[in-house]
PDB file of C-alpha atoms in Angstrom:
ATOM      1  CA  MET A 154      22.374   0.034  -4.148  1.00 89.00           C
ATOM      2  CA  PRO A 155      20.674   1.003  -0.890  1.00 96.00           C
ATOM      3  CA  ARG A 156      17.123  -0.152  -0.818  1.00 97.00           C
ATOM      4  CA  PHE A 157      14.427   1.364   1.494  1.00 97.00           C
ATOM      5  CA  HIS A 158      10.880   0.265   2.348  1.00 97.00           C
ATOM      6  CA  CYS A 159       8.436   3.130   1.788  1.00 96.00           C
ATOM      7  CA  PRO A 160       4.913   1.849   3.085  1.00 94.00           C
ATOM      8  CA  GLN A 161       2.876   4.104   0.870  1.00 92.00           C
ATOM      9  CA  ARG A 162       1.533   4.560  -2.636  1.00 93.00           C
ATOM     10  CA  LEU A 163       4.463   4.977  -5.044  1.00 95.00           C
ATOM     11  CA  GLY A 164       4.471   6.163  -8.506  1.00 95.00           C
ATOM     12  CA  PRO A 165       7.141   7.266 -11.278  1.00 96.00           C
ATOM     13  CA  GLY A 166       8.162  10.775 -10.999  1.00 96.00           C
ATOM     14  CA  GLN A 167       7.095  11.217  -7.429  1.00 96.00           C
ATOM     15  CA  THR A 168       8.808  13.395  -4.966  1.00 97.00           C
ATOM     16  CA  LEU A 169       8.679  12.207  -1.305  1.00 97.00           C
ATOM     17  CA  ASP A 170      10.508  12.148   1.947  1.00 97.00           C
ATOM     18  CA  LEU A 171      11.801   8.780   3.239  1.00 97.00           C
ATOM     19  CA  PRO A 172      10.333   7.309   6.418  1.00 95.00           C
ATOM     20  CA  PRO A 173      12.271   8.796   9.555  1.00 94.00           C
ATOM     21  CA  GLU A 174      14.141   5.434   9.972  1.00 93.00           C
ATOM     22  CA  ALA A 175      15.172   5.199   6.492  1.00 95.00           C
ATOM     23  CA  ALA A 176      16.174   8.862   6.315  1.00 96.00           C
ATOM     24  CA  HIS A 177      18.425   8.545   9.322  1.00 95.00           C
ATOM     25  CA  HIS A 178      19.992   5.356   8.051  1.00 94.00           C
ATOM     26  CA  ALA A 179      20.462   6.914   4.557  1.00 96.00           C
ATOM     27  CA  ALA A 180      21.895  10.222   5.909  1.00 95.00           C
ATOM     28  CA  ARG A 181      23.619   9.342   9.318  1.00 94.00           C
ATOM     29  CA  VAL A 182      24.543   5.732   8.876  1.00 95.00           C
ATOM     30  CA  LEU A 183      25.166   5.353   5.092  1.00 96.00           C
ATOM     31  CA  ARG A 184      26.223   8.882   4.576  1.00 96.00           C
ATOM     32  CA  LEU A 185      24.474   9.148   1.313  1.00 97.00           C
ATOM     33  CA  ALA A 186      24.605  12.530  -0.574  1.00 97.00           C
ATOM     34  CA  VAL A 187      22.448  14.427  -3.126  1.00 97.00           C
ATOM     35  CA  GLY A 188      22.231  12.686  -6.308  1.00 97.00           C
ATOM     36  CA  ASP A 189      23.094   9.119  -4.990  1.00 97.00           C
ATOM     37  CA  ALA A 190      20.859   6.410  -6.267  1.00 97.00           C
ATOM     38  CA  VAL A 191      18.567   4.265  -4.100  1.00 98.00           C
ATOM     39  CA  VAL A 192      15.708   1.898  -4.422  1.00 98.00           C
ATOM     40  CA  LEU A 193      12.385   2.086  -2.892  1.00 98.00           C
ATOM     41  CA  PHE A 194       9.567  -0.449  -2.552  1.00 97.00           C
ATOM     42  CA  ASN A 195       6.270  -0.491  -0.657  1.00 96.00           C
ATOM     43  CA  GLY A 196       6.037  -4.160   0.065  1.00 94.00           C
ATOM     44  CA  GLU A 197       3.322  -5.062  -2.585  1.00 90.00           C
ATOM     45  CA  GLY A 198       5.733  -6.175  -5.246  1.00 92.00           C
ATOM     46  CA  GLY A 199       8.124  -4.353  -7.729  1.00 96.00           C
ATOM     47  CA  GLU A 200      10.210  -1.380  -6.983  1.00 97.00           C
ATOM     48  CA  TYR A 201      11.203   2.121  -8.066  1.00 98.00           C
ATOM     49  CA  PRO A 202      14.686   3.371  -8.732  1.00 98.00           C
ATOM     50  CA  ALA A 203      15.202   6.958  -7.140  1.00 98.00           C
ATOM     51  CA  ALA A 204      17.631   9.626  -6.517  1.00 98.00           C
ATOM     52  CA  ILE A 205      18.319  11.612  -3.516  1.00 98.00           C
ATOM     53  CA  THR A 206      17.263  15.347  -4.271  1.00 98.00           C
ATOM     54  CA  HIS A 207      17.611  16.901  -0.684  1.00 97.00           C
ATOM     55  CA  ILE A 208      19.144  15.944   2.710  1.00 97.00           C
ATOM     56  CA  GLY A 209      17.931  18.223   5.640  1.00 95.00           C
ATOM     57  CA  LYS A 210      18.491  17.965   9.429  1.00 90.00           C
ATOM     58  CA  HIS A 211      15.481  15.741   9.842  1.00 89.00           C
ATOM     59  CA  ASN A 212      14.418  14.466   6.340  1.00 94.00           C
ATOM     60  CA  VAL A 213      15.758  13.127   3.003  1.00 97.00           C
ATOM     61  CA  THR A 214      13.821  13.672  -0.065  1.00 98.00           C
ATOM     62  CA  VAL A 215      13.943  11.493  -3.145  1.00 98.00           C
ATOM     63  CA  LYS A 216      12.328  11.453  -6.610  1.00 98.00           C
ATOM     64  CA  THR A 217      11.229   8.149  -8.260  1.00 98.00           C
ATOM     65  CA  GLY A 218      12.010   6.978 -11.826  1.00 97.00           C
ATOM     66  CA  ALA A 219      10.199   4.181 -13.742  1.00 97.00           C
ATOM     67  CA  TRP A 220       8.624   1.105 -11.964  1.00 95.00           C
ATOM     68  CA  SER A 221      10.453  -2.100 -12.115  1.00 97.00           C
ATOM     69  CA  GLU A 222       8.495  -5.360 -11.767  1.00 95.00           C
ATOM     70  CA  ARG A 223      11.662  -7.172 -10.490  1.00 94.00           C
ATOM     71  CA  GLU A 224      10.799  -9.887  -8.005  1.00 94.00           C
ATOM     72  CA  CYS A 225      12.833 -12.470  -6.259  1.00 94.00           C
ATOM     73  CA  GLU A 226      10.079 -14.392  -4.271  1.00 95.00           C
ATOM     74  CA  SER A 227      10.676 -18.183  -3.882  1.00 95.00           C
ATOM     75  CA  PRO A 228       7.923 -20.545  -5.738  1.00 95.00           C
ATOM     76  CA  LEU A 229       7.883 -22.321  -2.346  1.00 96.00           C
ATOM     77  CA  ASP A 230       5.173 -20.992   0.003  1.00 96.00           C
ATOM     78  CA  VAL A 231       6.332 -21.655   3.633  1.00 97.00           C
ATOM     79  CA  ARG A 232       4.630 -19.995   6.399  1.00 97.00           C
ATOM     80  CA  LEU A 233       6.707 -20.080   9.730  1.00 98.00           C
ATOM     81  CA  ALA A 234       4.882 -20.735  13.086  1.00 98.00           C
ATOM     82  CA  GLN A 235       7.782 -19.953  15.655  1.00 97.00           C
ATOM     83  CA  ALA A 236       7.618 -20.424  19.489  1.00 97.00           C
ATOM     84  CA  VAL A 237       9.293 -17.362  21.046  1.00 96.00           C
ATOM     85  CA  SER A 238      12.949 -17.445  21.862  1.00 94.00           C
ATOM     86  CA  ALA A 239      14.880 -15.568  24.459  1.00 90.00           C
ATOM     87  CA  GLY A 240      17.295 -12.689  23.857  1.00 83.00           C
ATOM     88  CA  ASP A 241      18.236 -11.794  20.255  1.00 92.00           C
ATOM     89  CA  LYS A 242      17.581 -15.464  19.301  1.00 94.00           C
ATOM     90  CA  MET A 243      13.919 -14.589  17.809  1.00 96.00           C
ATOM     91  CA  ASP A 244      15.331 -11.665  15.950  1.00 97.00           C
ATOM     92  CA  PHE A 245      18.134 -13.709  14.277  1.00 97.00           C
ATOM     93  CA  THR A 246      15.520 -16.513  13.375  1.00 97.00           C
ATOM     94  CA  LEU A 247      13.075 -13.988  11.782  1.00 97.00           C
ATOM     95  CA  GLN A 248      15.823 -12.135   9.768  1.00 97.00           C
ATOM     96  CA  LYS A 249      17.371 -15.294   8.367  1.00 98.00           C
ATOM     97  CA  ALA A 250      13.853 -16.750   7.678  1.00 98.00           C
ATOM     98  CA  VAL A 251      13.201 -13.702   5.528  1.00 98.00           C
ATOM     99  CA  GLU A 252      16.386 -14.238   3.723  1.00 97.00           C
ATOM    100  CA  LEU A 253      15.376 -17.819   3.133  1.00 97.00           C
ATOM    101  CA  GLY A 254      12.060 -16.853   1.571  1.00 97.00           C
ATOM    102  CA  ILE A 255       9.465 -17.298   4.222  1.00 97.00           C
ATOM    103  CA  ARG A 256       6.120 -15.822   3.350  1.00 96.00           C
ATOM    104  CA  SER A 257       4.543 -15.233   6.812  1.00 97.00           C
ATOM    105  CA  ILE A 258       5.273 -15.587  10.491  1.00 98.00           C
ATOM    106  CA  GLN A 259       3.212 -16.601  13.466  1.00 98.00           C
ATOM    107  CA  PRO A 260       5.063 -15.977  16.683  1.00 97.00           C
ATOM    108  CA  LEU A 261       3.701 -18.268  19.376  1.00 97.00           C
ATOM    109  CA  LEU A 262       3.828 -18.712  23.144  1.00 96.00           C
ATOM    110  CA  ALA A 263       4.484 -22.472  24.176  1.00 95.00           C
ATOM    111  CA  GLU A 264       4.441 -24.262  27.777  1.00 94.00           C
ATOM    112  CA  ARG A 265       8.345 -24.094  27.635  1.00 92.00           C
ATOM    113  CA  CYS A 266       8.971 -20.636  26.371  1.00 93.00           C
ATOM    114  CA  VAL A 267      11.277 -18.752  28.580  1.00 90.00           C
ATOM    115  CA  VAL A 268       9.896 -15.385  27.333  1.00 87.00           C
ATOM    116  CA  LYS A 269       6.518 -14.234  28.757  1.00 87.00           C
ATOM    117  CA  LEU A 270       4.613 -11.620  26.756  1.00 87.00           C
ATOM    118  CA  ALA A 271       1.291 -10.111  27.114  1.00 88.00           C
ATOM    119  CA  GLY A 272      -0.685  -6.719  26.380  1.00 91.00           C
ATOM    120  CA  GLU A 273       1.299  -3.721  25.451  1.00 92.00           C
ATOM    121  CA  ARG A 274       4.634  -5.682  25.615  1.00 92.00           C
ATOM    122  CA  ALA A 275       3.529  -8.215  23.254  1.00 92.00           C
ATOM    123  CA  GLU A 276       2.237  -5.572  20.929  1.00 95.00           C
ATOM    124  CA  LYS A 277       5.530  -3.648  20.909  1.00 95.00           C
ATOM    125  CA  ARG A 278       7.548  -6.789  20.585  1.00 95.00           C
ATOM    126  CA  VAL A 279       5.421  -7.717  17.370  1.00 96.00           C
ATOM    127  CA  GLN A 280       6.085  -4.391  16.037  1.00 96.00           C
ATOM    128  CA  HIS A 281       9.819  -4.905  16.476  1.00 96.00           C
ATOM    129  CA  TRP A 282       9.868  -8.175  14.785  1.00 97.00           C
ATOM    130  CA  GLN A 283       7.856  -6.609  11.952  1.00 97.00           C
ATOM    131  CA  GLY A 284      10.813  -3.858  11.660  1.00 96.00           C
ATOM    132  CA  VAL A 285      13.228  -6.879  11.627  1.00 97.00           C
ATOM    133  CA  VAL A 286      11.338  -8.370   8.757  1.00 97.00           C
ATOM    134  CA  VAL A 287      11.435  -5.069   6.971  1.00 96.00           C
ATOM    135  CA  SER A 288      15.210  -4.608   7.325  1.00 96.00           C
ATOM    136  CA  ALA A 289      15.805  -8.194   6.185  1.00 97.00           C
ATOM    137  CA  CYS A 290      13.701  -7.321   2.916  1.00 97.00           C
ATOM    138  CA  GLU A 291      15.741  -4.259   2.304  1.00 96.00           C
ATOM    139  CA  GLN A 292      19.054  -6.130   2.607  1.00 95.00           C
ATOM    140  CA  SER A 293      18.011  -9.247   0.716  1.00 96.00           C
ATOM    141  CA  GLY A 294      16.240  -7.530  -2.312  1.00 96.00           C
ATOM    142  CA  ARG A 295      12.820  -8.722  -1.512  1.00 97.00           C
ATOM    143  CA  ASN A 296      10.108  -6.458  -2.523  1.00 97.00           C
ATOM    144  CA  ARG A 297       7.303  -8.296  -0.838  1.00 96.00           C
ATOM    145  CA  VAL A 298       7.189  -7.890   3.066  1.00 97.00           C
ATOM    146  CA  PRO A 299       6.052 -10.979   4.973  1.00 97.00           C
ATOM    147  CA  ALA A 300       3.706 -10.177   7.691  1.00 97.00           C
ATOM    148  CA  VAL A 301       4.335 -10.886  11.514  1.00 98.00           C
ATOM    149  CA  ALA A 302       0.802 -11.965  12.914  1.00 97.00           C
ATOM    150  CA  PRO A 303      -0.206 -10.841  16.393  1.00 97.00           C
ATOM    151  CA  LEU A 304       1.339 -13.094  19.190  1.00 96.00           C
ATOM    152  CA  LYS A 305      -0.884 -16.118  20.215  1.00 96.00           C
ATOM    153  CA  THR A 306      -0.761 -19.037  22.540  1.00 96.00           C
ATOM    154  CA  LEU A 307      -0.129 -22.312  20.854  1.00 97.00           C
ATOM    155  CA  PRO A 308      -3.480 -23.826  21.915  1.00 96.00           C
ATOM    156  CA  ASN A 309      -5.369 -20.860  20.665  1.00 96.00           C
ATOM    157  CA  TRP A 310      -3.522 -21.017  17.374  1.00 96.00           C
ATOM    158  CA  LEU A 311      -4.069 -24.885  16.874  1.00 96.00           C
ATOM    159  CA  GLY A 312      -7.675 -24.210  17.799  1.00 94.00           C
ATOM    160  CA  GLU A 313      -8.231 -22.220  14.660  1.00 93.00           C
ATOM    161  CA  PRO A 314      -9.422 -23.593  11.435  1.00 88.00           C
ATOM    162  CA  ASN A 315      -6.760 -25.554   9.572  1.00 80.00           C
ATOM    163  CA  GLU A 316      -5.074 -24.009   6.677  1.00 78.00           C
ATOM    164  CA  ALA A 317      -4.718 -26.088   3.595  1.00 83.00           C
ATOM    165  CA  GLY A 318      -1.464 -27.552   2.553  1.00 93.00           C
ATOM    166  CA  LEU A 319       1.223 -29.367   4.355  1.00 95.00           C
ATOM    167  CA  ARG A 320       1.740 -28.974   8.063  1.00 96.00           C
ATOM    168  CA  LEU A 321       5.012 -30.081   9.630  1.00 97.00           C
ATOM    169  CA  LEU A 322       6.389 -30.129  13.188  1.00 96.00           C
ATOM    170  CA  LEU A 323       9.910 -30.500  13.665  1.00 94.00           C
ATOM    171  CA  SER A 324      10.895 -33.150  16.235  1.00 92.00           C
ATOM    172  CA  PRO A 325      14.094 -35.041  16.895  1.00 89.00           C
ATOM    173  CA  PHE A 326      11.963 -37.978  17.955  1.00 88.00           C
ATOM    174  CA  ALA A 327      10.116 -38.257  14.735  1.00 92.00           C
ATOM    175  CA  GLU A 328       9.961 -41.562  12.766  1.00 91.00           C
ATOM    176  CA  HIS A 329      10.360 -39.640   9.370  1.00 91.00           C
ATOM    177  CA  SER A 330      12.822 -37.123   8.013  1.00 93.00           C
ATOM    178  CA  LEU A 331      12.200 -34.338   5.813  1.00 92.00           C
ATOM    179  CA  SER A 332      13.835 -36.017   2.914  1.00 91.00           C
ATOM    180  CA  GLU A 333      11.121 -38.638   2.797  1.00 93.00           C
ATOM    181  CA  LEU A 334       8.370 -36.398   2.075  1.00 93.00           C
ATOM    182  CA  GLU A 335       6.758 -35.578  -1.320  1.00 91.00           C
ATOM    183  CA  HIS A 336       6.643 -32.353  -3.229  1.00 92.00           C
ATOM    184  CA  PRO A 337       4.108 -30.313  -1.444  1.00 93.00           C
ATOM    185  CA  ALA A 338       0.965 -29.503  -3.762  1.00 89.00           C
ATOM    186  CA  GLY A 339       0.380 -26.168  -1.678  1.00 92.00           C
ATOM    187  CA  PRO A 340       1.506 -24.103   0.985  1.00 96.00           C
ATOM    188  CA  VAL A 341       3.833 -25.479   4.037  1.00 97.00           C
ATOM    189  CA  THR A 342       3.354 -24.525   7.476  1.00 97.00           C
ATOM    190  CA  LEU A 343       6.334 -25.113   9.604  1.00 97.00           C
ATOM    191  CA  LEU A 344       5.976 -25.325  13.422  1.00 97.00           C
ATOM    192  CA  ILE A 345       9.231 -24.811  15.606  1.00 97.00           C
ATOM    193  CA  GLY A 346       9.326 -25.254  19.337  1.00 95.00           C
ATOM    194  CA  PRO A 347      11.040 -23.179  22.105  1.00 94.00           C
ATOM    195  CA  GLU A 348      14.420 -23.799  23.538  1.00 91.00           C
ATOM    196  CA  GLY A 349      13.063 -26.576  25.750  1.00 89.00           C
ATOM    197  CA  GLY A 350      10.988 -28.066  22.825  1.00 92.00           C
ATOM    198  CA  PHE A 351       7.328 -28.859  22.847  1.00 94.00           C
ATOM    199  CA  SER A 352       5.799 -30.707  25.711  1.00 94.00           C
ATOM    200  CA  GLU A 353       4.233 -34.251  24.833  1.00 93.00           C
ATOM    201  CA  ASN A 354       0.818 -32.788  25.230  1.00 95.00           C
ATOM    202  CA  GLU A 355       1.686 -29.919  22.627  1.00 96.00           C
ATOM    203  CA  VAL A 356       2.964 -32.520  20.335  1.00 95.00           C
ATOM    204  CA  LYS A 357      -0.058 -34.787  20.465  1.00 95.00           C
ATOM    205  CA  THR A 358      -2.454 -31.654  20.159  1.00 96.00           C
ATOM    206  CA  ALA A 359      -0.365 -30.484  17.044  1.00 96.00           C
ATOM    207  CA  GLY A 360      -0.848 -34.021  15.667  1.00 95.00           C
ATOM    208  CA  SER A 361      -4.560 -33.960  16.155  1.00 95.00           C
ATOM    209  CA  ARG A 362      -4.629 -30.888  14.226  1.00 94.00           C
ATOM    210  CA  GLY A 363      -2.886 -32.208  11.095  1.00 94.00           C
ATOM    211  CA  PHE A 364       0.795 -31.665  11.801  1.00 96.00           C
ATOM    212  CA  THR A 365       3.370 -34.426  10.767  1.00 95.00           C
ATOM    213  CA  PRO A 366       6.316 -34.671  12.961  1.00 95.00           C
ATOM    214  CA  VAL A 367       9.762 -34.743  10.862  1.00 95.00           C
ATOM    215  CA  ARG A 368      13.251 -34.723  12.027  1.00 93.00           C
ATOM    216  CA  LEU A 369      16.383 -33.126  10.466  1.00 93.00           C
ATOM    217  CA  GLY A 370      19.214 -35.869  10.973  1.00 90.00           C
ATOM    218  CA  ALA A 371      20.103 -37.643  14.209  1.00 88.00           C
ATOM    219  CA  ARG A 372      21.245 -34.514  16.095  1.00 89.00           C
ATOM    220  CA  VAL A 373      19.251 -32.141  18.333  1.00 90.00           C
ATOM    221  CA  LEU A 374      19.069 -28.587  16.818  1.00 92.00           C
ATOM    222  CA  ARG A 375      18.576 -25.487  18.698  1.00 93.00           C
ATOM    223  CA  THR A 376      15.319 -23.634  18.284  1.00 93.00           C
ATOM    224  CA  GLU A 377      17.058 -20.933  15.917  1.00 92.00           C
ATOM    225  CA  THR A 378      19.010 -23.581  14.025  1.00 94.00           C
ATOM    226  CA  ALA A 379      15.992 -25.962  13.440  1.00 94.00           C
ATOM    227  CA  ALA A 380      13.830 -23.392  11.617  1.00 94.00           C
ATOM    228  CA  LEU A 381      16.640 -22.265   9.306  1.00 97.00           C
ATOM    229  CA  ALA A 382      17.851 -25.743   8.616  1.00 96.00           C
ATOM    230  CA  ALA A 383      14.589 -26.761   7.649  1.00 96.00           C
ATOM    231  CA  LEU A 384      13.696 -23.785   5.536  1.00 97.00           C
ATOM    232  CA  ALA A 385      17.188 -24.210   3.651  1.00 97.00           C
ATOM    233  CA  ALA A 386      16.489 -27.950   3.097  1.00 96.00           C
ATOM    234  CA  MET A 387      13.034 -27.259   1.720  1.00 96.00           C
ATOM    235  CA  GLN A 388      14.190 -24.587  -0.512  1.00 96.00           C
ATOM    236  CA  ALA A 389      16.741 -26.963  -2.025  1.00 96.00           C
ATOM    237  CA  ARG A 390      14.320 -29.736  -2.403  1.00 94.00           C
ATOM    238  CA  TRP A 391      11.143 -27.859  -3.548  1.00 95.00           C
ATOM    239  CA  GLY A 392      12.158 -24.044  -3.826  1.00 94.00           C
ATOM    240  CA  ASP A 393      14.621 -22.157  -5.948  1.00 94.00           C
ATOM    241  CA  PHE A 394      18.072 -22.943  -4.362  1.00 94.00           C
TER     242      PHE A 394
END
C-alpha cells in the first residue's frame, strides 16, 4: 500500500491535502484513483490508513481512518556520522542506511572529501538528503524519520561534547574487528570516512575523542559499502536481523 509522509498534526477522520511532492507521486507516478487506500505518517510514530477522496490538477485529498501504533524501529540505536561522498554515492548510502534502521545522520566534511560544500549550497544539499531519508522511510515502512543534521567539518564535530555510548571508526588498519566487540549498553556512533579515507591526523583526533577503530575483514571497502556493511553486521549481532 502506498505510504506518504505528511509532516503535520494528523488525526482520525481528518480530511487533508497531501504535500505537493506526495500528491504528484500519487497522481502522476503511481496513478492512484479516488477510493484507493494509502497510509499516512508524520514521522513521530504510528500511522493512519487513509483513502483518496479527490484528485485535482494540483492536489490530492485524502481522509484518514483510525490511528495505528504500528512500528518497525530497530532496538539498536545507531547514529551515522558519514563523510560526504561524490555523485549519487551519498544518496545511496543514506537511503540504504535508513532501510537498515539508522536513527540519525551527521554529514561531515573531511580532509579528503572530493565534494566541497558551504553556505547555501550546503543547506540545499542537506535538505535534499532529508528528502532522500523521507522517501526511504516511505518505502521501508518506517514511521519515525531520522534527522539529517546540518553539515559540519570533522574537526568541529569532534570538538563537540562526547555523546554517551559506543563510538566506532571504521578502518582497514584497525587491530580489532567488529565481531570482537561486546553488546553495547547504549547508542552507537559510527564514523565513516570519505573515498580517500581519513588522514592519519583525523584518525588520531577521533581516537582522542573516544572513537575505537574497528575493521570489517581483510578487504578495503568503499565508503558507501563500509557504512552499510557495518550497519548490517551490527543489526545481525545486536539488533533485529
